[in-house]
mmCIF file of C-alpha atoms in Angstrom:
data_model
loop_
_atom_site.group_PDB
_atom_site.id
_atom_site.type_symbol
_atom_site.label_atom_id
_atom_site.label_comp_id
_atom_site.label_asym_id
_atom_site.label_seq_id
_atom_site.Cartn_x
_atom_site.Cartn_y
_atom_site.Cartn_z
ATOM 1 C CA MET A 1 -14.810 11.334 -38.431
ATOM 2 C CA ASN A 2 -11.157 10.670 -37.701
ATOM 3 C CA SER A 3 -10.242 7.189 -36.553
ATOM 4 C CA PHE A 4 -7.465 5.404 -34.731
ATOM 5 C CA TYR A 5 -6.351 2.144 -36.316
ATOM 6 C CA ILE A 6 -4.688 -0.772 -34.513
ATOM 7 C CA LYS A 7 -3.669 -4.159 -35.857
ATOM 8 C CA LYS A 8 -3.424 -7.251 -33.700
ATOM 9 C CA ILE A 9 -0.541 -6.745 -31.264
ATOM 10 C CA LYS A 10 0.671 -8.895 -28.391
ATOM 11 C CA LEU A 11 3.097 -7.698 -25.758
ATOM 12 C CA SER A 12 4.291 -9.335 -22.559
ATOM 13 C CA SER A 13 1.659 -7.781 -20.312
ATOM 14 C CA ILE A 14 -0.911 -6.310 -22.668
ATOM 15 C CA VAL A 15 -2.988 -8.125 -25.288
ATOM 16 C CA TYR A 16 -4.985 -6.896 -28.272
ATOM 17 C CA ASN A 17 -7.586 -9.242 -29.713
ATOM 18 C CA HIS A 18 -9.280 -6.736 -31.986
ATOM 19 C CA ASN A 19 -8.270 -7.436 -35.584
ATOM 20 C CA TYR A 20 -8.612 -4.492 -37.952
ATOM 21 C CA LYS A 21 -11.145 -2.675 -35.825
ATOM 22 C CA PHE A 22 -11.472 1.096 -35.858
ATOM 23 C CA TYR A 23 -11.658 3.139 -32.663
ATOM 24 C CA PRO A 24 -13.384 6.497 -33.176
ATOM 25 C CA VAL A 25 -11.599 9.562 -31.874
ATOM 26 C CA LEU A 26 -14.862 11.312 -31.017
ATOM 27 C CA SER A 27 -17.334 9.719 -28.634
ATOM 28 C CA MET A 28 -19.673 10.598 -25.791
ATOM 29 C CA ASP A 29 -16.700 10.278 -23.449
ATOM 30 C CA ASN A 30 -15.107 13.262 -25.185
ATOM 31 C CA LEU A 31 -18.070 15.452 -24.302
ATOM 32 C CA ARG A 32 -17.571 15.216 -20.556
ATOM 33 C CA ARG A 33 -14.944 17.038 -18.566
ATOM 34 C CA LYS A 34 -11.401 15.737 -19.008
ATOM 35 C CA GLU A 35 -10.489 13.557 -16.062
ATOM 36 C CA LYS A 36 -6.806 13.045 -15.352
ATOM 37 C CA ILE A 37 -5.599 9.462 -15.292
ATOM 38 C CA LEU A 38 -2.176 8.618 -13.862
ATOM 39 C CA ILE A 39 -0.640 5.420 -15.289
ATOM 40 C CA ALA A 40 2.332 4.089 -13.299
ATOM 41 C CA ASP A 41 4.100 1.117 -14.887
ATOM 42 C CA ASP A 42 7.746 0.349 -15.555
ATOM 43 C CA GLU A 43 6.996 -1.117 -19.010
ATOM 44 C CA SER A 44 7.292 1.715 -21.536
ATOM 45 C CA SER A 45 5.172 -0.158 -24.095
ATOM 46 C CA ILE A 46 2.240 -0.326 -21.675
ATOM 47 C CA ARG A 47 2.562 3.364 -20.781
ATOM 48 C CA ARG A 48 2.739 4.365 -24.432
ATOM 49 C CA ILE A 49 -0.223 2.284 -25.592
ATOM 50 C CA LEU A 50 -2.459 3.196 -22.662
ATOM 51 C CA GLU A 51 -1.587 6.876 -23.006
ATOM 52 C CA THR A 52 -2.612 6.754 -26.667
ATOM 53 C CA ARG A 53 -5.814 4.792 -26.080
ATOM 54 C CA LEU A 54 -7.030 6.770 -23.088
ATOM 55 C CA SER A 55 -6.194 10.115 -24.688
ATOM 56 C CA ILE A 56 -8.223 9.184 -27.748
ATOM 57 C CA ILE A 57 -11.365 8.545 -25.682
ATOM 58 C CA GLY A 58 -11.049 11.845 -23.890
ATOM 59 C CA TYR A 59 -8.868 11.502 -20.802
ATOM 60 C CA GLU A 60 -5.849 13.582 -19.880
ATOM 61 C CA VAL A 61 -3.136 10.993 -19.272
ATOM 62 C CA LEU A 62 -0.059 11.240 -17.062
ATOM 63 C CA THR A 63 2.549 8.462 -17.021
ATOM 64 C CA ALA A 64 5.245 7.440 -14.549
ATOM 65 C CA PRO A 65 7.939 4.728 -14.934
ATOM 66 C CA ASP A 66 8.370 4.108 -11.197
ATOM 67 C CA GLY A 67 6.690 4.615 -7.841
ATOM 68 C CA GLU A 68 8.697 7.685 -6.881
ATOM 69 C CA SER A 69 7.694 9.502 -10.075
ATOM 70 C CA ALA A 70 4.091 8.373 -9.570
ATOM 71 C CA LEU A 71 3.911 9.994 -6.135
ATOM 72 C CA PHE A 72 5.516 13.179 -7.462
ATOM 73 C CA LEU A 73 2.910 13.440 -10.249
ATOM 74 C CA PHE A 74 0.104 12.552 -7.846
ATOM 75 C CA HIS A 75 0.958 15.488 -5.573
ATOM 76 C CA LYS A 76 1.646 17.872 -8.449
ATOM 77 C CA GLU A 77 -1.233 17.070 -10.821
ATOM 78 C CA HIS A 78 -3.998 15.749 -8.508
ATOM 79 C CA PRO A 79 -5.322 13.071 -10.902
ATOM 80 C CA ASN A 80 -8.894 11.726 -10.751
ATOM 81 C CA LEU A 81 -7.791 8.081 -10.891
ATOM 82 C CA VAL A 82 -4.512 6.158 -10.575
ATOM 83 C CA VAL A 83 -3.563 2.904 -12.300
ATOM 84 C CA LEU A 84 -0.683 1.229 -10.441
ATOM 85 C CA ASP A 85 1.455 -1.704 -11.487
ATOM 86 C CA VAL A 86 2.467 -3.789 -8.474
ATOM 87 C CA MET A 87 6.077 -4.386 -9.540
ATOM 88 C CA MET A 88 7.833 -1.032 -10.041
ATOM 89 C CA PRO A 89 11.332 0.209 -9.194
ATOM 90 C CA LYS A 90 12.119 2.655 -6.357
ATOM 91 C CA ILE A 91 8.673 2.301 -4.720
ATOM 92 C CA ASP A 92 6.399 -0.611 -5.627
ATOM 93 C CA GLY A 93 2.667 -0.310 -6.247
ATOM 94 C CA TYR A 94 1.832 -1.305 -2.683
ATOM 95 C CA GLY A 95 3.942 1.508 -1.277
ATOM 96 C CA VAL A 96 2.440 4.071 -3.651
ATOM 97 C CA CYS A 97 -1.079 2.901 -2.785
ATOM 98 C CA GLN A 98 -0.337 3.207 0.944
ATOM 99 C CA GLU A 99 1.034 6.735 0.576
ATOM 100 C CA ILE A 100 -1.923 7.897 -1.518
ATOM 101 C CA ARG A 101 -4.437 6.444 0.936
ATOM 102 C CA LYS A 102 -2.903 8.444 3.792
ATOM 103 C CA GLU A 103 -4.281 11.620 2.250
ATOM 104 C CA SER A 104 -6.710 10.826 -0.542
ATOM 105 C CA ASP A 105 -9.695 8.636 -1.391
ATOM 106 C CA ILE A 106 -9.282 8.858 -5.174
ATOM 107 C CA PRO A 107 -9.899 5.597 -7.070
ATOM 108 C CA ILE A 108 -6.934 3.254 -7.485
ATOM 109 C CA ILE A 109 -6.813 0.325 -9.905
ATOM 110 C CA MET A 110 -3.960 -2.144 -9.492
ATOM 111 C CA LEU A 111 -2.329 -4.103 -12.322
ATOM 112 C CA THR A 112 -1.417 -7.525 -10.951
ATOM 113 C CA ALA A 113 0.095 -10.791 -12.141
ATOM 114 C CA LEU A 114 -2.281 -13.515 -13.347
ATOM 115 C CA GLY A 115 -0.992 -16.274 -11.095
ATOM 116 C CA ASP A 116 -0.507 -14.351 -7.854
ATOM 117 C CA VAL A 117 -3.678 -14.088 -5.766
ATOM 118 C CA THR A 118 -1.646 -12.518 -2.969
ATOM 119 C CA ASP A 119 -0.847 -9.511 -5.174
ATOM 120 C CA ARG A 120 -4.520 -8.825 -5.737
ATOM 121 C CA ILE A 121 -5.662 -9.279 -2.147
ATOM 122 C CA THR A 122 -2.773 -7.239 -0.738
ATOM 123 C CA GLY A 123 -3.516 -4.351 -3.087
ATOM 124 C CA LEU A 124 -7.188 -4.320 -2.121
ATOM 125 C CA GLU A 125 -6.386 -4.509 1.585
ATOM 126 C CA LEU A 126 -4.130 -1.470 1.229
ATOM 127 C CA GLY A 127 -7.000 0.535 -0.235
ATOM 128 C CA ALA A 128 -7.160 -0.173 -3.980
ATOM 129 C CA ASP A 129 -10.662 -0.077 -5.446
ATOM 130 C CA ASP A 130 -10.190 -2.701 -8.141
ATOM 131 C CA TYR A 131 -7.579 -4.712 -10.020
ATOM 132 C CA VAL A 132 -6.929 -5.841 -13.573
ATOM 133 C CA ILE A 133 -4.939 -9.014 -14.200
ATOM 134 C CA LYS A 134 -1.917 -9.057 -16.523
ATOM 135 C CA PRO A 135 -1.845 -9.813 -19.382
ATOM 136 C CA PHE A 136 -4.908 -7.663 -20.033
ATOM 137 C CA SER A 137 -6.893 -6.123 -22.847
ATOM 138 C CA PRO A 138 -6.778 -2.311 -22.922
ATOM 139 C CA LYS A 139 -10.506 -2.427 -23.610
ATOM 140 C CA GLU A 140 -11.055 -4.142 -20.238
ATOM 141 C CA LEU A 141 -9.000 -1.522 -18.395
ATOM 142 C CA GLU A 142 -10.872 1.277 -20.172
ATOM 143 C CA ALA A 143 -14.174 -0.266 -19.075
ATOM 144 C CA ARG A 144 -12.985 -0.579 -15.467
ATOM 145 C CA ILE A 145 -11.837 3.051 -15.462
ATOM 146 C CA ARG A 146 -15.206 4.245 -16.797
ATOM 147 C CA CYS A 147 -17.083 2.165 -14.219
ATOM 148 C CA VAL A 148 -15.038 3.361 -11.263
ATOM 149 C CA LEU A 149 -15.177 7.025 -12.307
ATOM 150 C CA ARG A 150 -18.927 6.759 -12.882
ATOM 151 C CA ARG A 151 -19.387 5.408 -9.359
ATOM 152 C CA VAL A 152 -17.193 8.143 -7.923
ATOM 153 C CA ASP A 153 -19.197 10.788 -9.793
ATOM 154 C CA LYS A 154 -22.332 9.325 -8.248
ATOM 155 C CA PHE A 155 -20.640 9.394 -4.847
ATOM 156 C CA TYR A 156 -19.674 13.053 -5.004
ATOM 157 C CA PHE A 157 -22.470 14.525 -7.090
ATOM 158 C CA SER A 158 -25.603 12.651 -5.977
ATOM 159 C CA ASN A 159 -28.915 14.473 -5.874
ATOM 160 C CA THR A 160 -29.611 16.482 -2.731
ATOM 161 C CA LEU A 161 -32.512 15.148 -0.682
ATOM 162 C CA THR A 162 -35.277 17.436 0.590
ATOM 163 C CA ASN A 163 -34.707 16.376 4.215
ATOM 164 C CA SER A 164 -31.481 16.065 6.152
ATOM 165 C CA GLY A 165 -30.641 12.624 4.751
ATOM 166 C CA ILE A 166 -29.162 11.663 8.124
ATOM 167 C CA PHE A 167 -29.856 8.213 9.553
ATOM 168 C CA ASN A 168 -28.892 6.825 12.944
ATOM 169 C CA ILE A 169 -28.331 3.073 12.931
ATOM 170 C CA GLY A 170 -27.197 1.823 16.313
ATOM 171 C CA PHE A 171 -23.903 3.572 17.055
ATOM 172 C CA LEU A 172 -23.581 4.794 13.456
ATOM 173 C CA LYS A 173 -24.728 8.090 11.969
ATOM 174 C CA ILE A 174 -24.919 8.073 8.177
ATOM 175 C CA ASP A 175 -25.216 11.318 6.223
ATOM 176 C CA ILE A 176 -26.450 10.346 2.759
ATOM 177 C CA ASN A 177 -26.117 13.852 1.284
ATOM 178 C CA ARG A 178 -22.528 14.435 2.400
ATOM 179 C CA LYS A 179 -21.605 10.767 2.026
ATOM 180 C CA GLN A 180 -20.178 10.697 5.529
ATOM 181 C CA VAL A 181 -20.280 8.104 8.293
ATOM 182 C CA TYR A 182 -19.775 8.663 12.021
ATOM 183 C CA LYS A 183 -19.192 5.967 14.598
ATOM 184 C CA ASN A 184 -19.871 7.093 18.153
ATOM 185 C CA GLU A 185 -19.637 10.705 16.855
ATOM 186 C CA GLU A 186 -16.191 10.081 15.320
ATOM 187 C CA ARG A 187 -15.893 10.572 11.557
ATOM 188 C CA ILE A 188 -15.018 7.348 9.743
ATOM 189 C CA ARG A 189 -13.213 7.864 6.467
ATOM 190 C CA LEU A 190 -14.663 5.784 3.633
ATOM 191 C CA THR A 191 -13.672 5.737 -0.014
ATOM 192 C CA GLY A 192 -16.360 6.348 -2.622
ATOM 193 C CA MET A 193 -16.616 2.656 -3.417
ATOM 194 C CA GLU A 194 -16.848 1.743 0.263
ATOM 195 C CA PHE A 195 -19.701 4.184 0.816
ATOM 196 C CA ASN A 196 -21.546 2.943 -2.282
ATOM 197 C CA LEU A 197 -21.169 -0.612 -0.970
ATOM 198 C CA LEU A 198 -22.497 0.395 2.459
ATOM 199 C CA GLU A 199 -25.399 2.277 0.875
ATOM 200 C CA LEU A 200 -26.327 -0.757 -1.245
ATOM 201 C CA LEU A 201 -26.285 -3.080 1.773
ATOM 202 C CA ILE A 202 -28.366 -0.708 3.921
ATOM 203 C CA SER A 203 -30.933 -0.101 1.176
ATOM 204 C CA ASN A 204 -31.407 -3.877 0.996
ATOM 205 C CA SER A 205 -31.164 -4.537 4.739
ATOM 206 C CA GLY A 206 -32.184 -8.039 5.742
ATOM 207 C CA GLU A 207 -31.863 -9.286 2.147
ATOM 208 C CA PRO A 208 -28.841 -11.409 1.189
ATOM 209 C CA LEU A 209 -26.975 -10.097 -1.854
ATOM 210 C CA SER A 210 -24.689 -12.327 -3.878
ATOM 211 C CA ARG A 211 -21.124 -11.298 -4.568
ATOM 212 C CA THR A 212 -21.955 -11.102 -8.284
ATOM 213 C CA THR A 213 -24.895 -8.771 -7.635
ATOM 214 C CA ILE A 214 -22.771 -6.546 -5.394
ATOM 215 C CA LEU A 215 -19.979 -6.404 -7.981
ATOM 216 C CA GLU A 216 -22.461 -5.470 -10.720
ATOM 217 C CA GLU A 217 -24.233 -2.824 -8.607
ATOM 218 C CA VAL A 218 -21.206 -1.167 -7.006
ATOM 219 C CA TRP A 219 -18.352 -1.738 -9.469
ATOM 220 C CA GLY A 220 -20.532 -1.783 -12.572
ATOM 221 C CA TYR A 221 -19.329 -4.931 -14.315
ATOM 222 C CA THR A 222 -20.154 -8.629 -14.377
ATOM 223 C CA PRO A 223 -17.350 -10.901 -13.124
ATOM 224 C CA GLU A 224 -15.729 -13.044 -15.802
ATOM 225 C CA ARG A 225 -13.780 -15.157 -13.326
ATOM 226 C CA HIS A 226 -14.624 -16.434 -9.876
ATOM 227 C CA LEU A 227 -11.586 -14.592 -8.518
ATOM 228 C CA ASP A 228 -13.115 -11.253 -9.576
ATOM 229 C CA THR A 229 -15.570 -11.492 -6.683
ATOM 230 C CA ARG A 230 -12.682 -11.338 -4.193
ATOM 231 C CA VAL A 231 -12.908 -7.565 -4.695
ATOM 232 C CA VAL A 232 -16.216 -7.731 -2.818
ATOM 233 C CA ASP A 233 -14.835 -9.913 -0.010
ATOM 234 C CA VAL A 234 -11.931 -7.572 0.686
ATOM 235 C CA HIS A 235 -14.111 -4.436 0.625
ATOM 236 C CA ILE A 236 -16.572 -6.089 3.019
ATOM 237 C CA SER A 237 -13.621 -6.867 5.300
ATOM 238 C CA ARG A 238 -12.463 -3.233 5.101
ATOM 239 C CA LEU A 239 -15.947 -1.948 5.928
ATOM 240 C CA ARG A 240 -16.216 -4.275 8.905
ATOM 241 C CA ALA A 241 -12.817 -3.159 10.174
ATOM 242 C CA LYS A 242 -13.951 0.467 10.047
ATOM 243 C CA LEU A 243 -17.530 0.105 11.323
ATOM 244 C CA GLU A 244 -17.841 -2.943 13.543
ATOM 245 C CA ASP A 245 -16.829 -3.019 17.215
ATOM 246 C CA ASP A 246 -15.566 -6.573 16.708
ATOM 247 C CA PRO A 247 -14.902 -7.212 12.986
ATOM 248 C CA SER A 248 -14.345 -10.917 13.658
ATOM 249 C CA ASN A 249 -17.872 -11.147 15.095
ATOM 250 C CA PRO A 250 -19.826 -8.611 13.001
ATOM 251 C CA GLU A 251 -23.228 -7.332 14.105
ATOM 252 C CA LEU A 252 -24.004 -5.047 11.161
ATOM 253 C CA ILE A 253 -22.589 -6.581 7.977
ATOM 254 C CA LEU A 254 -23.350 -10.269 8.075
ATOM 255 C CA THR A 255 -22.268 -13.204 5.922
ATOM 256 C CA SER A 256 -25.051 -15.116 4.197
ATOM 257 C CA ARG A 257 -23.675 -18.618 3.789
ATOM 258 C CA GLY A 258 -23.856 -19.851 0.235
ATOM 259 C CA THR A 259 -25.038 -16.442 -1.019
ATOM 260 C CA GLY A 260 -22.967 -13.426 -0.097
ATOM 261 C CA TYR A 261 -23.578 -10.639 2.393
ATOM 262 C CA LEU A 262 -26.394 -8.675 4.000
ATOM 263 C CA PHE A 263 -26.858 -5.782 6.362
ATOM 264 C CA GLN A 264 -28.655 -6.512 9.618
ATOM 265 C CA ARG A 265 -32.396 -5.957 9.143
ATOM 266 C CA ILE A 266 -33.350 -2.424 10.178
ATOM 267 C CA ILE A 267 -36.685 -0.828 11.064
ATOM 268 C CA GLU A 268 -37.381 2.891 10.798
ATOM 269 C CA ILE A 269 -39.266 4.003 13.899
ATOM 270 C CA ASN A 270 -39.235 7.774 13.359
ATOM 271 C CA LYS A 271 -39.789 9.365 9.933
ATOM 272 C CA ASN A 272 -39.287 12.958 11.045
ATOM 273 C CA TYR A 273 -36.327 15.230 10.343
ATOM 274 C CA ASN A 274 -33.778 12.809 11.786
ATOM 275 C CA PRO A 275 -34.887 9.225 11.153
ATOM 276 C CA VAL A 276 -33.970 6.838 13.951
ATOM 277 C CA ILE A 277 -33.452 3.252 12.897
ATOM 278 C CA GLN A 278 -33.314 0.157 15.071
ATOM 279 C CA LEU A 279 -31.612 -3.112 14.244
ATOM 280 C CA GLN A 280 -33.813 -6.189 14.154
ATOM 281 C CA ARG A 281 -31.733 -9.264 14.857
ATOM 282 C CA ILE A 282 -31.775 -11.845 12.088
#
Protein backbone atom coordinates (compact mmCIF):
# COMPACT_ATOMS: atom_id res chain seq x y z
CA MET A 1 0.00 0.00 0.00
CA ASN A 2 1.36 3.39 -0.99
CA SER A 3 1.81 5.93 1.77
CA PHE A 4 2.15 9.66 2.21
CA TYR A 5 4.90 10.75 4.58
CA ILE A 6 5.02 14.02 6.53
CA LYS A 7 7.56 15.21 9.06
CA LYS A 8 6.75 17.68 11.81
CA ILE A 9 5.99 21.03 10.18
CA LYS A 10 4.80 24.30 11.68
CA LEU A 11 3.47 27.18 9.63
CA SER A 12 1.85 30.43 10.70
CA SER A 13 -1.72 29.17 10.55
CA ILE A 14 -1.43 25.40 10.28
CA VAL A 15 0.23 23.01 12.72
CA TYR A 16 1.39 19.41 12.39
CA ASN A 17 1.97 17.46 15.59
CA HIS A 18 2.33 14.04 14.00
CA ASN A 19 6.00 13.04 14.04
CA TYR A 20 6.98 10.43 11.47
CA LYS A 21 3.49 9.08 11.04
CA PHE A 22 2.32 7.51 7.80
CA TYR A 23 -0.99 8.44 6.17
CA PRO A 24 -2.33 5.69 3.91
CA VAL A 25 -3.38 6.70 0.42
CA LEU A 26 -6.16 4.11 0.33
CA SER A 27 -8.90 4.13 2.94
CA MET A 28 -12.64 3.65 3.29
CA ASP A 29 -13.05 7.31 2.36
CA ASN A 30 -11.65 6.50 -1.09
CA LEU A 31 -14.43 4.00 -1.71
CA ARG A 32 -17.23 6.55 -1.57
CA ARG A 33 -18.10 9.01 -4.29
CA LYS A 34 -15.65 11.88 -4.71
CA GLU A 35 -17.04 14.97 -3.04
CA LYS A 36 -15.70 18.32 -4.19
CA ILE A 37 -14.17 20.51 -1.50
CA LEU A 38 -13.46 24.18 -2.20
CA ILE A 39 -10.64 25.65 -0.07
CA ALA A 40 -10.48 29.46 -0.12
CA ASP A 41 -7.48 30.94 1.71
CA ASP A 42 -4.94 33.58 0.76
CA GLU A 43 -2.04 31.60 2.27
CA SER A 44 -0.58 29.43 -0.49
CA SER A 45 1.02 27.05 2.02
CA ILE A 46 -2.37 26.25 3.56
CA ARG A 47 -3.97 25.71 0.15
CA ARG A 48 -1.13 23.46 -0.97
CA ILE A 49 -1.04 21.30 2.16
CA LEU A 50 -4.81 20.94 2.44
CA GLU A 51 -5.11 20.12 -1.25
CA THR A 52 -2.54 17.35 -0.83
CA ARG A 53 -4.05 15.95 2.36
CA LEU A 54 -7.67 16.01 1.24
CA SER A 55 -6.85 14.59 -2.19
CA ILE A 56 -5.05 11.67 -0.57
CA ILE A 57 -8.12 10.68 1.47
CA GLY A 58 -10.36 10.78 -1.56
CA TYR A 59 -11.76 14.26 -2.10
CA GLU A 60 -11.63 16.33 -5.26
CA VAL A 61 -10.10 19.61 -4.12
CA LEU A 62 -10.50 23.08 -5.61
CA THR A 63 -8.49 26.03 -4.27
CA ALA A 64 -8.95 29.80 -4.45
CA PRO A 65 -6.57 32.55 -3.23
CA ASP A 66 -9.28 35.18 -2.72
CA GLY A 67 -13.02 35.61 -2.30
CA GLU A 68 -13.69 36.59 -5.90
CA SER A 69 -12.03 33.42 -7.21
CA ALA A 70 -13.89 31.38 -4.59
CA LEU A 71 -17.27 32.60 -5.83
CA PHE A 72 -16.27 31.96 -9.45
CA LEU A 73 -15.30 28.35 -8.64
CA PHE A 74 -18.41 27.89 -6.51
CA HIS A 75 -20.69 28.78 -9.43
CA LYS A 76 -18.63 26.87 -11.98
CA GLU A 77 -17.85 23.65 -10.08
CA HIS A 78 -20.75 23.32 -7.59
CA PRO A 79 -18.67 21.92 -4.69
CA ASN A 80 -20.16 19.78 -1.90
CA LEU A 81 -18.51 21.80 0.87
CA VAL A 82 -16.64 25.11 1.16
CA VAL A 83 -13.85 25.99 3.59
CA LEU A 84 -13.53 29.78 3.89
CA ASP A 85 -10.81 31.83 5.53
CA VAL A 86 -12.24 35.00 7.07
CA MET A 87 -9.43 37.33 5.97
CA MET A 88 -9.09 37.21 2.17
CA PRO A 89 -8.43 39.88 -0.46
CA LYS A 90 -11.07 41.21 -2.89
CA ILE A 91 -14.01 39.65 -0.99
CA ASP A 92 -13.56 38.44 2.59
CA GLY A 93 -14.95 35.18 3.95
CA TYR A 94 -18.03 36.89 5.35
CA GLY A 95 -18.94 38.29 1.95
CA VAL A 96 -18.42 34.94 0.22
CA CYS A 97 -20.53 33.18 2.86
CA GLN A 98 -23.34 35.71 2.40
CA GLU A 99 -23.34 35.32 -1.38
CA ILE A 100 -23.36 31.51 -1.20
CA ARG A 101 -26.22 31.50 1.31
CA LYS A 102 -28.39 33.55 -1.05
CA GLU A 103 -28.66 30.55 -3.35
CA SER A 104 -27.31 27.44 -1.67
CA ASP A 105 -27.46 25.47 1.58
CA ILE A 106 -24.18 23.60 1.05
CA PRO A 107 -22.01 23.20 4.17
CA ILE A 108 -19.58 26.02 4.95
CA ILE A 109 -16.71 25.78 7.43
CA MET A 110 -14.98 29.02 8.40
CA LEU A 111 -11.30 29.35 9.32
CA THR A 112 -11.05 31.99 12.04
CA ALA A 113 -8.43 33.60 14.25
CA LEU A 114 -7.83 32.08 17.70
CA GLY A 115 -8.31 35.27 19.69
CA ASP A 116 -11.29 36.77 17.88
CA VAL A 117 -14.64 35.46 19.12
CA THR A 118 -16.40 38.01 16.92
CA ASP A 119 -15.01 36.33 13.79
CA ARG A 120 -16.52 33.01 14.78
CA ILE A 121 -19.93 34.31 15.83
CA THR A 122 -20.25 36.57 12.77
CA GLY A 123 -19.46 33.69 10.42
CA LEU A 124 -22.06 31.46 12.06
CA GLU A 125 -24.69 34.20 12.01
CA LEU A 126 -24.13 34.64 8.28
CA GLY A 127 -24.87 30.96 7.69
CA ALA A 128 -21.65 29.00 8.26
CA ASP A 129 -22.17 25.51 9.66
CA ASP A 130 -18.98 25.27 11.70
CA TYR A 131 -15.60 26.89 12.28
CA VAL A 132 -12.03 25.78 12.87
CA ILE A 133 -9.66 28.04 14.81
CA LYS A 134 -6.25 29.03 13.42
CA PRO A 135 -3.64 27.75 13.96
CA PHE A 136 -5.19 24.33 13.36
CA SER A 137 -4.25 20.73 12.75
CA PRO A 138 -5.18 19.45 9.28
CA LYS A 139 -6.39 16.30 11.00
CA GLU A 140 -8.98 18.36 12.91
CA LEU A 141 -10.23 20.03 9.72
CA GLU A 142 -10.44 16.66 7.98
CA ALA A 143 -12.53 15.32 10.86
CA ARG A 144 -14.86 18.34 10.75
CA ILE A 145 -15.30 17.94 6.99
CA ARG A 146 -16.17 14.24 7.36
CA CYS A 147 -18.64 14.99 10.15
CA VAL A 148 -20.43 17.77 8.29
CA LEU A 149 -20.64 15.81 5.03
CA ARG A 150 -21.92 12.75 6.90
CA ARG A 151 -24.69 14.84 8.45
CA VAL A 152 -25.56 16.35 5.08
CA ASP A 153 -25.72 12.88 3.53
CA LYS A 154 -28.12 11.89 6.28
CA PHE A 155 -30.14 15.04 5.60
CA TYR A 156 -30.54 14.40 1.89
CA PHE A 157 -30.58 10.62 1.73
CA SER A 158 -32.51 9.53 4.83
CA ASN A 159 -34.72 6.46 4.67
CA THR A 160 -38.21 7.00 3.29
CA LEU A 161 -40.96 6.42 5.85
CA THR A 162 -43.99 4.25 5.07
CA ASN A 163 -46.42 7.07 5.91
CA SER A 164 -46.37 10.69 4.83
CA GLY A 165 -43.85 11.74 7.49
CA ILE A 166 -45.66 15.07 7.83
CA PHE A 167 -46.23 16.54 11.28
CA ASN A 168 -48.19 19.65 12.23
CA ILE A 169 -46.87 21.37 15.35
CA GLY A 170 -48.78 24.54 16.10
CA PHE A 171 -48.27 26.83 13.10
CA LEU A 172 -45.47 24.64 11.73
CA LYS A 173 -45.70 21.80 9.22
CA ILE A 174 -42.65 19.54 9.18
CA ASP A 175 -42.07 17.10 6.32
CA ILE A 176 -39.53 14.58 7.61
CA ASN A 177 -39.11 12.78 4.26
CA ARG A 178 -38.45 15.91 2.20
CA LYS A 179 -36.68 17.67 5.06
CA GLN A 180 -38.87 20.73 4.63
CA VAL A 181 -40.49 23.09 7.10
CA TYR A 182 -43.49 25.36 6.52
CA LYS A 183 -44.60 28.18 8.78
CA ASN A 184 -48.19 29.26 8.21
CA GLU A 185 -47.99 27.45 4.82
CA GLU A 186 -44.87 29.41 3.79
CA ARG A 187 -41.74 27.36 3.08
CA ILE A 188 -38.92 28.13 5.51
CA ARG A 189 -35.47 27.48 4.13
CA LEU A 190 -33.26 25.53 6.52
CA THR A 191 -29.74 24.25 5.99
CA GLY A 192 -29.05 20.56 6.53
CA MET A 193 -27.50 21.21 9.92
CA GLU A 194 -30.41 23.40 10.98
CA PHE A 195 -32.94 20.72 10.07
CA ASN A 196 -30.92 18.03 11.88
CA LEU A 197 -30.85 20.28 14.95
CA LEU A 198 -34.61 20.84 14.77
CA GLU A 199 -35.24 17.12 14.30
CA LEU A 200 -33.09 16.29 17.35
CA LEU A 201 -34.93 18.81 19.53
CA ILE A 202 -38.38 17.62 18.41
CA SER A 203 -37.53 13.94 18.89
CA ASN A 204 -36.57 14.80 22.48
CA SER A 205 -39.37 17.30 23.11
CA GLY A 206 -39.73 18.31 26.73
CA GLU A 207 -36.25 16.98 27.57
CA PRO A 208 -33.40 19.46 28.10
CA LEU A 209 -30.33 18.71 25.99
CA SER A 210 -26.93 20.07 26.90
CA ARG A 211 -24.90 22.02 24.37
CA THR A 212 -22.28 19.25 24.42
CA THR A 213 -24.89 16.58 23.66
CA ILE A 214 -26.33 18.66 20.81
CA LEU A 215 -22.86 19.27 19.35
CA GLU A 216 -22.06 15.55 19.50
CA GLU A 217 -25.40 14.47 18.00
CA VAL A 218 -25.71 17.07 15.24
CA TRP A 219 -22.12 18.05 14.39
CA GLY A 220 -20.60 14.69 15.28
CA TYR A 221 -17.70 15.71 17.50
CA THR A 222 -17.03 16.34 21.18
CA PRO A 223 -16.08 19.94 22.02
CA GLU A 224 -12.48 20.41 23.12
CA ARG A 225 -13.00 24.00 24.25
CA HIS A 226 -15.92 25.73 25.90
CA LEU A 227 -16.07 28.14 22.96
CA ASP A 228 -16.86 25.24 20.60
CA THR A 229 -20.39 25.09 22.01
CA ARG A 230 -21.09 28.60 20.69
CA VAL A 231 -21.82 26.84 17.39
CA VAL A 232 -24.94 25.45 19.08
CA ASP A 233 -26.00 28.82 20.53
CA VAL A 234 -25.80 30.58 17.17
CA HIS A 235 -27.68 27.81 15.32
CA ILE A 236 -30.41 27.87 17.98
CA SER A 237 -30.64 31.64 17.47
CA ARG A 238 -30.92 31.14 13.69
CA LEU A 239 -33.65 28.53 14.11
CA ARG A 240 -35.61 30.80 16.43
CA ALA A 241 -35.31 33.68 13.97
CA LYS A 242 -36.76 31.49 11.22
CA LEU A 243 -39.46 29.64 13.17
CA GLU A 244 -40.61 31.70 16.13
CA ASP A 245 -43.14 34.54 15.89
CA ASP A 246 -41.13 36.44 18.50
CA PRO A 247 -37.54 35.09 18.63
CA SER A 248 -36.81 37.17 21.73
CA ASN A 249 -39.65 35.39 23.55
CA PRO A 250 -39.57 31.87 22.06
CA GLU A 251 -42.49 29.48 22.46
CA LEU A 252 -41.06 26.46 20.65
CA ILE A 253 -37.31 26.28 21.27
CA LEU A 254 -36.75 27.04 24.92
CA THR A 255 -33.63 27.67 26.99
CA SER A 256 -33.02 25.28 29.87
CA ARG A 257 -31.05 27.30 32.38
CA GLY A 258 -27.85 25.61 33.43
CA THR A 259 -28.33 22.84 30.85
CA GLY A 260 -28.92 23.86 27.27
CA TYR A 261 -32.05 23.83 25.13
CA LEU A 262 -35.29 21.92 24.68
CA PHE A 263 -38.27 21.88 22.38
CA GLN A 264 -41.64 22.60 23.95
CA ARG A 265 -43.23 19.33 25.09
CA ILE A 266 -45.52 17.96 22.39
CA ILE A 267 -48.32 15.39 22.46
CA GLU A 268 -49.46 13.42 19.43
CA ILE A 269 -53.26 13.35 19.38
CA ASN A 270 -53.84 11.76 15.97
CA LYS A 271 -51.70 8.87 14.65
CA ASN A 272 -53.37 8.62 11.26
CA TYR A 273 -51.97 9.67 7.88
CA ASN A 274 -51.26 13.24 8.98
CA PRO A 275 -50.29 13.30 12.66
CA VAL A 276 -51.50 16.38 14.50
CA ILE A 277 -49.39 17.43 17.45
CA GLN A 278 -50.27 19.82 20.24
CA LEU A 279 -47.85 21.78 22.39
CA GLN A 280 -48.01 21.14 26.12
CA ARG A 281 -46.73 24.16 27.98
CA ILE A 282 -43.74 23.48 30.21
